[in-house]
Short mmCIF file of C-alpha atoms in Angstrom, two decimals:
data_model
loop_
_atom_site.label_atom_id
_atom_site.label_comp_id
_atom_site.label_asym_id
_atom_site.label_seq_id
_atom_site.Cartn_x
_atom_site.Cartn_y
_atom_site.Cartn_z
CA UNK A 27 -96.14 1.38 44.26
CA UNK A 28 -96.28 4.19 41.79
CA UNK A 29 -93.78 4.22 39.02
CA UNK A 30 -91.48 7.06 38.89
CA UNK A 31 -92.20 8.16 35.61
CA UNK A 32 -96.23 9.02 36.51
CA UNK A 33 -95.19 10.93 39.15
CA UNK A 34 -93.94 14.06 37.82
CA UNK A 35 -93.11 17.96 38.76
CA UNK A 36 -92.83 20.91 36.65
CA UNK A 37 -89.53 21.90 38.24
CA UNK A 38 -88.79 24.73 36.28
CA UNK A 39 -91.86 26.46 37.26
CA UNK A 40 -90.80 26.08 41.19
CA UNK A 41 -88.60 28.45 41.23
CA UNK A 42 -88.97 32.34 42.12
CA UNK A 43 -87.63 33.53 38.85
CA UNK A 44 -89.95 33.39 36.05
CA UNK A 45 -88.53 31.82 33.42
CA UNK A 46 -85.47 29.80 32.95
CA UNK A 47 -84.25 32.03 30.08
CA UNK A 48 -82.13 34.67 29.71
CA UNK A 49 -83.93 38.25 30.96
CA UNK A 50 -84.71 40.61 28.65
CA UNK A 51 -82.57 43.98 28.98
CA UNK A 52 -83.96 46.69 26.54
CA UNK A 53 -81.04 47.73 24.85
CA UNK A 54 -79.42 51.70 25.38
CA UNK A 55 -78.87 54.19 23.03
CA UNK A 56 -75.40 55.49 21.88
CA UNK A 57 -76.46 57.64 19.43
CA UNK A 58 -80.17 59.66 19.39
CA UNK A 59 -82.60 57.55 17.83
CA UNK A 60 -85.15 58.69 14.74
CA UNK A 61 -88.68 59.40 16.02
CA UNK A 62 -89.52 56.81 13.61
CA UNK A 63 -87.79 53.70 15.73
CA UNK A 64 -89.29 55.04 18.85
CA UNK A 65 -92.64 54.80 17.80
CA UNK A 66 -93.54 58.34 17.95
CA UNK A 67 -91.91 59.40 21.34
CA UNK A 68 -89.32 62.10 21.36
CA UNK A 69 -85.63 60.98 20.76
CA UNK A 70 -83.70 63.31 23.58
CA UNK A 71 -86.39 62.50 25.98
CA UNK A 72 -86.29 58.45 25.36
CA UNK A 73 -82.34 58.76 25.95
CA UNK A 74 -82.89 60.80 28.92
CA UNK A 75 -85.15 58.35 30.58
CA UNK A 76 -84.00 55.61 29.62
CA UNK A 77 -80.53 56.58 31.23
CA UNK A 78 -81.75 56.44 34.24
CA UNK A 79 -82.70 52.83 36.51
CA UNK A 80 -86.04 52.18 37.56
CA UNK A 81 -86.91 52.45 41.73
CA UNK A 82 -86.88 49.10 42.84
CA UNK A 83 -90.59 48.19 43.57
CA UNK A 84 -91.17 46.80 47.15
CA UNK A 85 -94.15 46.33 49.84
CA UNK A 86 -92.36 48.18 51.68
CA UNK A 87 -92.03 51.25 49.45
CA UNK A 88 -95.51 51.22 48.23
CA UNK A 89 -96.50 51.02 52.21
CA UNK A 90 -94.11 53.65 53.14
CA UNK A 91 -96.76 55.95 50.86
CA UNK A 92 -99.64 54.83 51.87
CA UNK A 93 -101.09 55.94 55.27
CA UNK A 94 -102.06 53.45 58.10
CA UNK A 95 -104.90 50.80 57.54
CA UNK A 96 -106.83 52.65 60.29
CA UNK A 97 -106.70 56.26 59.20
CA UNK A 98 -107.09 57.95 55.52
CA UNK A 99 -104.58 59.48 53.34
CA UNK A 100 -103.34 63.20 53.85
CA UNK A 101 -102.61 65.53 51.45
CA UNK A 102 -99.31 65.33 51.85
CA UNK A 103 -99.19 61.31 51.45
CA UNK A 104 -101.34 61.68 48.74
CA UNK A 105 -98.82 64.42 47.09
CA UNK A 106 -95.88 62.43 47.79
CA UNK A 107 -96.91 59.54 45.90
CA UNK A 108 -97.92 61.65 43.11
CA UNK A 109 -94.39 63.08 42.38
CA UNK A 110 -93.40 59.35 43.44
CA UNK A 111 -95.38 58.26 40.29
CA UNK A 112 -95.17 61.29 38.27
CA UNK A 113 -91.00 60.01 38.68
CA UNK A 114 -91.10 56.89 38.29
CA UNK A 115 -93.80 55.63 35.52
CA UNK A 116 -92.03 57.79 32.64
CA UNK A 117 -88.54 55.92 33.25
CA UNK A 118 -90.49 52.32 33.35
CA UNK A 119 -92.36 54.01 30.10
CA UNK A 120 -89.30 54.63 28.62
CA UNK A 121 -87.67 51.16 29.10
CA UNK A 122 -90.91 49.64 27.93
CA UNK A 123 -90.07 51.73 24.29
CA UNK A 124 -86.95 50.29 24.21
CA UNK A 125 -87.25 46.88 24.47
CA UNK A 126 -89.78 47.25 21.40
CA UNK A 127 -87.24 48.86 19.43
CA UNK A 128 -84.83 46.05 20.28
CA UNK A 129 -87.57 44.02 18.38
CA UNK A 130 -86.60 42.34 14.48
CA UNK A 131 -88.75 45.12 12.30
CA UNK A 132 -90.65 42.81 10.59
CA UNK A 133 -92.19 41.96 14.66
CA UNK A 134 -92.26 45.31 15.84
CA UNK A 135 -94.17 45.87 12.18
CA UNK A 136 -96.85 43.88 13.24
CA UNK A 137 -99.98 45.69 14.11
CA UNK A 138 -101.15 44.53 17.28
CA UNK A 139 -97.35 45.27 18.61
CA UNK A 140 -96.86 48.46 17.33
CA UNK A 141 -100.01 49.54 18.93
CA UNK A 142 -98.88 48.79 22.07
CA UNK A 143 -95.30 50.27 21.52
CA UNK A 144 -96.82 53.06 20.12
CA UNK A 145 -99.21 53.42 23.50
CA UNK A 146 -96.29 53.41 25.14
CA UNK A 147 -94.68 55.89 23.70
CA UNK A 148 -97.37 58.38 23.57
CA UNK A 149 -97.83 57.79 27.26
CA UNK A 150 -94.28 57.91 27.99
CA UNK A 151 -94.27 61.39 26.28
CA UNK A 152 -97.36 62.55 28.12
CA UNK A 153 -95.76 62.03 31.70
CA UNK A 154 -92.34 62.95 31.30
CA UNK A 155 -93.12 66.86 32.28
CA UNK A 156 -95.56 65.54 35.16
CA UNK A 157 -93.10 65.66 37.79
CA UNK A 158 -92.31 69.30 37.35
CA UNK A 159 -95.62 70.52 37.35
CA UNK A 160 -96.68 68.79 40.38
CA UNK A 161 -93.45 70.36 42.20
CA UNK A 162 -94.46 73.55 40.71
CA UNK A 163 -97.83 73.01 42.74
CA UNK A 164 -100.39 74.24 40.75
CA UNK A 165 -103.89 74.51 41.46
CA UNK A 166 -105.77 71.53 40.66
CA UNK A 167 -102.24 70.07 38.90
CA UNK A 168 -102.83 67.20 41.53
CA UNK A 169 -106.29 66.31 40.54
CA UNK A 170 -105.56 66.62 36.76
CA UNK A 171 -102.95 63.68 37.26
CA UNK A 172 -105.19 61.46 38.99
CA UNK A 173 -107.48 61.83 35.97
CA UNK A 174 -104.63 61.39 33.28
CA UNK A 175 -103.91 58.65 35.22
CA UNK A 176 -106.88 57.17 35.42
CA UNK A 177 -107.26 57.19 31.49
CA UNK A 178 -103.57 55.83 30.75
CA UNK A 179 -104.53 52.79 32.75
CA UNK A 180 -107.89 52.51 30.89
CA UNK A 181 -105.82 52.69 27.47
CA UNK A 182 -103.23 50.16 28.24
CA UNK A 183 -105.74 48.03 29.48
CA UNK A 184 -105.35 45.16 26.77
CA UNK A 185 -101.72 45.10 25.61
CA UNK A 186 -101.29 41.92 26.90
CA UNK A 187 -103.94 40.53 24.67
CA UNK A 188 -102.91 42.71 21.95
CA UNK A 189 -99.29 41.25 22.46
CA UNK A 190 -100.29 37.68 22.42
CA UNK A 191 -102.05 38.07 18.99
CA UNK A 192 -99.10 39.73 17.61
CA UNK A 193 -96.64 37.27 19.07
CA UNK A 194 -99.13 34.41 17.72
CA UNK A 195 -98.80 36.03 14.04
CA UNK A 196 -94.98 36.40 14.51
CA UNK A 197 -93.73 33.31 15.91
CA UNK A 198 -91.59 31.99 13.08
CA UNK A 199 -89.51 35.13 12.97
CA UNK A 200 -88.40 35.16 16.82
CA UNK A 201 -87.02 31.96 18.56
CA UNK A 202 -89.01 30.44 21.43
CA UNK A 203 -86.45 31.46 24.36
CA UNK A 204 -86.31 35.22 23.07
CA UNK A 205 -90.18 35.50 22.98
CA UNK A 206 -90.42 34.07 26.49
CA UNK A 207 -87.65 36.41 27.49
CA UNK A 208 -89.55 39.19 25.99
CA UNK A 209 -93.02 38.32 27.36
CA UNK A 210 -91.90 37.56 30.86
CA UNK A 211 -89.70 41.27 31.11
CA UNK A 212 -92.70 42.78 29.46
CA UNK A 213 -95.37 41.26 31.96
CA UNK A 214 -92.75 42.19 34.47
CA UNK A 215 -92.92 45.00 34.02
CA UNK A 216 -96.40 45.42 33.14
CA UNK A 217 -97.33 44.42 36.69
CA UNK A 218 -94.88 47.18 38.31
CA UNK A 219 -95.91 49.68 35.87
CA UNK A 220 -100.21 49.34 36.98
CA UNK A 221 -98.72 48.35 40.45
CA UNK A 222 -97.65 51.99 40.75
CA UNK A 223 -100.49 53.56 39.09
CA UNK A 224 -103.42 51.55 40.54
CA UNK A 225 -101.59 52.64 44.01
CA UNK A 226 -101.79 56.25 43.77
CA UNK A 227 -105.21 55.85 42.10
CA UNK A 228 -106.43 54.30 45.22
CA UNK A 229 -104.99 56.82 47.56
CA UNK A 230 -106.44 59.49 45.71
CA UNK A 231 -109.83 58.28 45.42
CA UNK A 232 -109.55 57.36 49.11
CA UNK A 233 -108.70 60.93 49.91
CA UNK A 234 -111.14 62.37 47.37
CA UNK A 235 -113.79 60.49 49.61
CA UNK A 236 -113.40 62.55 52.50
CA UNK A 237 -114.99 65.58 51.05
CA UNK A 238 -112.04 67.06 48.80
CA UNK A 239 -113.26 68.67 46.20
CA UNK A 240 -112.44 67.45 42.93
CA UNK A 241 -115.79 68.37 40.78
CA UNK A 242 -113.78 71.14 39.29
CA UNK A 243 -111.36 68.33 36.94
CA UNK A 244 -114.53 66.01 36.65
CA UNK A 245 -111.97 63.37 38.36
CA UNK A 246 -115.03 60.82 40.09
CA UNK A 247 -113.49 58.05 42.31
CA UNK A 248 -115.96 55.87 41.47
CA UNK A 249 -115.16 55.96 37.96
CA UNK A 250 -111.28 54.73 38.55
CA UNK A 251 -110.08 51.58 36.98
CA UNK A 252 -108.84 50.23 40.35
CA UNK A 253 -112.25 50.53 42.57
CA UNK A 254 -113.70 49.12 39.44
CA UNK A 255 -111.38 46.03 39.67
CA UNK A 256 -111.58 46.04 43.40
CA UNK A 257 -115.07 46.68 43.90
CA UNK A 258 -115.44 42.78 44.00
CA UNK A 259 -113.44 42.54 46.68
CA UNK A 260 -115.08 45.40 48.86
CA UNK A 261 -115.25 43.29 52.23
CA UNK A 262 -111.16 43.91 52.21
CA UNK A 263 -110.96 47.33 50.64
CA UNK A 264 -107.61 49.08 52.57
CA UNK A 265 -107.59 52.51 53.35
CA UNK A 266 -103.70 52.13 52.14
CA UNK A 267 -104.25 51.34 48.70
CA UNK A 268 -104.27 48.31 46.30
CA UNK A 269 -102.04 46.53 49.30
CA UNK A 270 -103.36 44.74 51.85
CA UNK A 271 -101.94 44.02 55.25
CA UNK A 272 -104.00 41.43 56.51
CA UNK A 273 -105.05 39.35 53.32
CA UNK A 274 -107.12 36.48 53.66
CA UNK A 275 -106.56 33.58 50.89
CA UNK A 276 -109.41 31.68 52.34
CA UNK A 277 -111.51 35.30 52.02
CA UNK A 278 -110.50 35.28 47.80
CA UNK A 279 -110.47 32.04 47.30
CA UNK A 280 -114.49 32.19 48.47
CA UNK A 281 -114.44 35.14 46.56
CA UNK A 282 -113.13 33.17 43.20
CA UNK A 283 -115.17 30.23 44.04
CA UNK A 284 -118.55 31.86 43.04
CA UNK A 285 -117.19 33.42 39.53
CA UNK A 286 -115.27 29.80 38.73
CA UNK A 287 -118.23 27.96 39.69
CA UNK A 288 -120.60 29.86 37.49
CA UNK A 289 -118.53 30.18 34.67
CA UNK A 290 -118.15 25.58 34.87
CA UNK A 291 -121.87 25.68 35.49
CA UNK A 292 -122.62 27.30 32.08
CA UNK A 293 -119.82 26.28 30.14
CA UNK A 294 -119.88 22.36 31.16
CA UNK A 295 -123.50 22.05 33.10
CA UNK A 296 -121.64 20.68 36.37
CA UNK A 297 -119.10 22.31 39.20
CA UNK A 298 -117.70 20.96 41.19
CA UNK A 299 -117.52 21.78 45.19
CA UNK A 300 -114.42 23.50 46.96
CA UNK A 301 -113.93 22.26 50.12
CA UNK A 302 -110.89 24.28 52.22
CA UNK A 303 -109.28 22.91 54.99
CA UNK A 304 -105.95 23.88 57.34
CA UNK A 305 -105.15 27.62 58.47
CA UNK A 306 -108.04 29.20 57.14
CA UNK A 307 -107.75 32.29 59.46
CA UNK A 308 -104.15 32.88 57.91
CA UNK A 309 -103.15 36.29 56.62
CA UNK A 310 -100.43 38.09 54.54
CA UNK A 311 -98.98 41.28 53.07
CA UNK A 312 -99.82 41.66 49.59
CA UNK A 313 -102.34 42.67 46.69
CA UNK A 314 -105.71 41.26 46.16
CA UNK A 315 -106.54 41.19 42.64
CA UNK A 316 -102.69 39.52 42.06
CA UNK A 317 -104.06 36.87 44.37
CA UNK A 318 -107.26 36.93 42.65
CA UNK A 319 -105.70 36.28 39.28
CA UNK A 320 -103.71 32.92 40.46
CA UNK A 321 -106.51 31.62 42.32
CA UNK A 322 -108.44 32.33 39.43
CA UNK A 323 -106.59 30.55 36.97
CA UNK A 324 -105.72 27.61 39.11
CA UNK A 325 -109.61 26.77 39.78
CA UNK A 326 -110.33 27.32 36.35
CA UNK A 327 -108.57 24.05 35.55
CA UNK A 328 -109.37 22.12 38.51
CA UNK A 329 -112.86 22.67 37.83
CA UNK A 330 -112.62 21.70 34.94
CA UNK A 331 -110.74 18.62 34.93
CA UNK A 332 -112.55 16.89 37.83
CA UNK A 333 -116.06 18.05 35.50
CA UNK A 334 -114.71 16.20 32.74
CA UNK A 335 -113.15 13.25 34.70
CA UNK A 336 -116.38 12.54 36.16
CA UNK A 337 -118.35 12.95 32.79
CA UNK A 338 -115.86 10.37 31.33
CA UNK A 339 -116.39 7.87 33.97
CA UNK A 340 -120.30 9.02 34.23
CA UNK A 341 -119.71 8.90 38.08
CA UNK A 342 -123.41 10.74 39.25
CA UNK A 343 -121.67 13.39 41.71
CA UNK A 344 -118.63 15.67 40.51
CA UNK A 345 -115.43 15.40 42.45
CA UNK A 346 -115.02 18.03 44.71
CA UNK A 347 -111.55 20.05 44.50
CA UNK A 348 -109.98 20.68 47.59
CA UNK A 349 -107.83 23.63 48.91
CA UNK A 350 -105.37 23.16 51.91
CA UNK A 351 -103.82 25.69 53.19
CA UNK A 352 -101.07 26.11 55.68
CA UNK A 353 -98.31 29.01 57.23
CA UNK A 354 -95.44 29.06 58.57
CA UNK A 355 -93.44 31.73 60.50
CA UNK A 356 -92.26 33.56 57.36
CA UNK A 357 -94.64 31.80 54.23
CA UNK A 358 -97.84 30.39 53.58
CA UNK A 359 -98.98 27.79 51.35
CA UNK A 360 -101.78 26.91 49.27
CA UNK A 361 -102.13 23.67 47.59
CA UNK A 362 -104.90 23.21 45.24
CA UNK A 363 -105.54 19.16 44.60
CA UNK A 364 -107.89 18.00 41.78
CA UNK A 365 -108.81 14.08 40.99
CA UNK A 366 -109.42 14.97 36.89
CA UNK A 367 -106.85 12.42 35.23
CA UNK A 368 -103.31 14.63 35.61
CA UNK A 369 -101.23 16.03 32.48
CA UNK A 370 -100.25 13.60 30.21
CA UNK A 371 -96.43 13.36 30.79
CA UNK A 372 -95.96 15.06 26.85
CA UNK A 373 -97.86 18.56 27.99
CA UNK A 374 -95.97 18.66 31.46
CA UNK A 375 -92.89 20.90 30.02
CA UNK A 376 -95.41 22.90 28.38
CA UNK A 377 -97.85 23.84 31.34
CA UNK A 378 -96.02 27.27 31.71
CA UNK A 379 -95.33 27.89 28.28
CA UNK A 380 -96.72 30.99 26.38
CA UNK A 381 -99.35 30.33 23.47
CA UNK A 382 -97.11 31.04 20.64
CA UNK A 383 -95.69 27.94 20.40
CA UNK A 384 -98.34 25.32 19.44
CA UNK A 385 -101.42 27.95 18.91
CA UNK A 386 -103.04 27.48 15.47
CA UNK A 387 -103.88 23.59 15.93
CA UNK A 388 -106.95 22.48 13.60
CA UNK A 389 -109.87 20.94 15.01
CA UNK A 390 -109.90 17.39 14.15
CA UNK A 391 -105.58 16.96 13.65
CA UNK A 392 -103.81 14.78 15.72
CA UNK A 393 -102.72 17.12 17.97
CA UNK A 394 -105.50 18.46 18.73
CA UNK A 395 -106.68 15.56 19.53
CA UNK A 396 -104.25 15.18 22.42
CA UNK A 397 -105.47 18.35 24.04
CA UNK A 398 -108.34 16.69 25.27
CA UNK A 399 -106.59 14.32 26.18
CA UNK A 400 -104.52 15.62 27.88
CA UNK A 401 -106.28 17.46 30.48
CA UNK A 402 -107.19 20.98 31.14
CA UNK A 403 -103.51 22.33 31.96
CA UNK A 404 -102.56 21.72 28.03
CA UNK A 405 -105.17 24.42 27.66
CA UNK A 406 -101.96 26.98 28.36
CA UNK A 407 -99.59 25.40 25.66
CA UNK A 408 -102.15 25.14 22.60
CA UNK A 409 -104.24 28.87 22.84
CA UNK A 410 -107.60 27.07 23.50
CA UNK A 411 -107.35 24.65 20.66
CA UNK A 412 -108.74 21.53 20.58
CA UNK A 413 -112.04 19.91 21.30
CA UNK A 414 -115.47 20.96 22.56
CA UNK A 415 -114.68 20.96 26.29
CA UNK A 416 -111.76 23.40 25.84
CA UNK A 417 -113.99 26.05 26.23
CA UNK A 418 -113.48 26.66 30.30
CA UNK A 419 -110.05 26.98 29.51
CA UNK A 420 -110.87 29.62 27.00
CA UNK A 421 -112.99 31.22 28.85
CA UNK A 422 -111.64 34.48 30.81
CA UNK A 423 -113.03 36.54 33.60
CA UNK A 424 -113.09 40.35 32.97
CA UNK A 425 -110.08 42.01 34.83
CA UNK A 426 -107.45 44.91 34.73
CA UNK A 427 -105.21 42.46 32.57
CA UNK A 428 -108.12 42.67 29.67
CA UNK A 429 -109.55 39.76 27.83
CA UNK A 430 -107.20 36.93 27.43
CA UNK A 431 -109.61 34.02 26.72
CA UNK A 432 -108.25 31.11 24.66
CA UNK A 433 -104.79 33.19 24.46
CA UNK A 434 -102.82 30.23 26.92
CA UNK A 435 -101.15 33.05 29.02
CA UNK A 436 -103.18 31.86 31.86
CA UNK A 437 -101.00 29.80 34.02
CA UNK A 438 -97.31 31.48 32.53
CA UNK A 439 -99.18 34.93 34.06
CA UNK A 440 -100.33 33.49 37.05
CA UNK A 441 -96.59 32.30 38.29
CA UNK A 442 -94.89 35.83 37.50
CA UNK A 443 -98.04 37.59 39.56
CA UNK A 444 -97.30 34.58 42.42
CA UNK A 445 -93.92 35.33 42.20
CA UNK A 446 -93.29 39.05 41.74
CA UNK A 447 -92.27 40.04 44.78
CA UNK A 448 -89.95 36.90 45.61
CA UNK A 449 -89.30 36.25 49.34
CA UNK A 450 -89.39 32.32 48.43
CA UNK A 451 -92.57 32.68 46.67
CA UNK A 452 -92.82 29.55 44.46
CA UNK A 453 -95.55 27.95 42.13
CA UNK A 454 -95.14 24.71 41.05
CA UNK A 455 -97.61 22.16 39.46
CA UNK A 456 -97.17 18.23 40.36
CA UNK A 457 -99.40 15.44 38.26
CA UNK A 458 -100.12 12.07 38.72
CA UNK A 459 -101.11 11.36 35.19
CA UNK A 460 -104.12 9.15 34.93
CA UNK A 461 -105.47 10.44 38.86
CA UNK A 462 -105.40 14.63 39.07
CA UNK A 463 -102.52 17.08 40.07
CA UNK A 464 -101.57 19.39 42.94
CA UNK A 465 -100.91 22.79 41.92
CA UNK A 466 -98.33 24.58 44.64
CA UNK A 467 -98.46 28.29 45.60
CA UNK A 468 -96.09 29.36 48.53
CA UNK A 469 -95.93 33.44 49.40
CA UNK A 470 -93.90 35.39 51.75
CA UNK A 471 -96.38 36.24 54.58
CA UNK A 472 -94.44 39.80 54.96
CA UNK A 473 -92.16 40.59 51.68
CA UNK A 474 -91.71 44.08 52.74
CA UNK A 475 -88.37 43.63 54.12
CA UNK A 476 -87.47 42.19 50.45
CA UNK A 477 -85.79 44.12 47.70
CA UNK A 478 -88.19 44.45 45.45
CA UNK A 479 -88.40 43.65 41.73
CA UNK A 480 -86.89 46.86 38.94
#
């Protein structure tokens, strides 16, 4: 029989909600603030925008934009989710500025924060006179957009990295639950923030495709941030957008396989094989690279720990990791099962904590030490530290979040993109310390009937 205590669940990270503190709600302003505090952006505009709440962000409403998976975008879809964006991004912007203001000066000092507060801001003041002009209906105003766009999403492409350096430098003048609160709103919002973007992007360059000309603005589809990071995923490109109504998980998680695989081949010599079993024809409503990213992130460790396992024991053929996956009427499930030794019960808490809290860890120290042995999953608590074979875990495949190798926002990221749009979506990691864990991913088969997240 197995004793209790081996058998243990990450409960805290089964839940919809992403973290079990207190959200994050950027403060508001009773009095104008100096240009100074807002990092450059105009005071009577920040207090404007940030007045007003932010659409809540649903399927549904994305879909409701988007034309049918069958036919391409009109001009007038394609216009009304520009003003939708041109709206909408500037009072998110806003918000974003806030919440960094709300920030002790000494952290909002730091330079890899204030860049991105200060990218905010600057963006934030670039849209905010967007929506007018593209009611005003100006030639080529349309196309200009998609370009600016296009650019703003290339510039904020790593202020998630640039955030987890900063928080890394600043720990020790911020408490644990208000950095998690701050990182989880600001991913959070992150996510709705390219969600919205990447959408229209898509839309345009789908309508730009059917002959429109937009030579005159030098706006190429091709060149667009979003068929970049979908181009890997062409065999379920949507003429609706970034959303997908008829996702496959078996289709990514074949997809993921082949980057994973390589990246444990020349990182550890071995990989192991990924056998999938169950409903392997299901489909659902949502977005592939968010998919992409969990899947991603989830194999990574797998991998690894069943390449290491078998190393340890010198065993001549790697374990293979297996994949089951299974619907119901309203969800479907993916469980991920490894055979690479579990967490050791001390890292289980911190499996979905951000970097910040144990990163800096010499090589050689005691607890570094335990990271290896530990497993793979203590990867996400210690930023990478810790051993030779860390270096999967470190390791990051290129994507729209940016390079966040060794940064331990892996898994903590990977449960707030599984569980964005809620519906009962639920991630959850269980371990069997000294045999291999089951890592738990349920998602609403069709949220769009949900509220949506601010």
């Amino acid at each position: 029989m197995i004793g209790s205590q081996e058998w243990s669940v990450n409960q805290a990270a089964s839940s919809s909600s992403s973290s079990s503190s207190q959200p994050f709600v950027p403060p508001t302003f009773s009095s104008l603030p100096s240009a100074v505090s807002t990092f450059g952006a105009p005071a009577h505009l920040l207090a404007q925008y940030t007045s007003q709440p932010p659409t809540n962000l649903s399927l549904k409403k994305l879909l409701s934009l988007s034309p049918t998976t069958t036919t391409p975008p009109s001009q007038a879809q394609v216009h009304e989710s520009a003003l939708f964006t041109s709206q909408e991004l500037p009072i998110r912007m806003a918000r974003r500025v806030a919440s960094f203001r709300s920030l002790p000066f000494i952290v909002g000092a730091n330079p890899h924060i204030g860049r991105v507060a200060r990218l905010y801001a600057e963006s934030f003041e670039i849209l905010a006179n967007w929506s007018d002009r593209l009611r005003k209906g100006g030639e080529g105003e349309e196309e200009r957009f998609v370009e600016l766009l296009r650019q703003l999403v290339e510039r904020h492409r790593d202020n998630i990295p640039d955030l987890a350096r900063g928080f890394l430098e600043c720990k020790k003048y911020m408490s644990p639950a208000a950095l998690s609160a701050f990182l989880d709103e600001a991913i959070h919002s992150r996510i709705g923030i390219r969600l919205i973007a990447e959408q229209h992007l898509a839309l345009a360059s789908n309508y730009f495709r059917q002959g429109v000309s937009y030579q005159a603005t030098g706006y190429n589809p091709s060149r667009s941030s979003i068929a970049a990071s979908t181009s890997r995923l062409t065999a379920m490109t949507s003429a609706g957008g970034t959303i997908h109504t008829d996702l496959s998980p078996y289709d990514v998680l074949k997809h993921v396989e082949k980057g994973v695989s390589a990246l444990c081949q020349s990182t550890l010599g071995q990989a192991p094989q990924l056998l999938i079993e169950g409903h392997i024809d299901a489909t659902y409503v949502g977005v592939p690279v968010h998919l992409e990213y969990v899947l991603t992130e989830l194999l990574k460790n797998s991998f690894r720990a069943n390449v290491e396992r078998s190393q340890k024991l010198r065993e001549e053929e790697v374990r293979p990791v297996k994949v089951t996956i299974a619907k119901s009427r309203r969800h479907i499930s993916l469980r991920i099962r490894d055979r690479g030794g579990g967490i050791h019960p001390r890292d289980l808490d911190r499996v979905f904590s951000y970097a910040f809290t144990t990163a800096g860890r010499e090589p050689g120290s005691d607890e570094a030490n335990s990271v290896d042995e530990a497993g793979p999953y203590s990867i996400q608590a210690t930023a990478g530290g810790g051993g030779g074979l860390t270096a999967l875990g470190a390791s990051g495949l290129q994507s729209s979040l940016g390079t966040l190798a060794g940064l331990g926002y892996g898994l903590p990221m990977a449960r707030i993109y599984a569980t964005y749009f809620g519906g009962g979506s639920e991630m959850a990691v269980v371990s069997l310390w000294g045999e291999g864990c089951d890592a738990f991913v349920r998602l609403p088969r069709d949220p769009r009937g949900e509220g949506g997240m601010p």
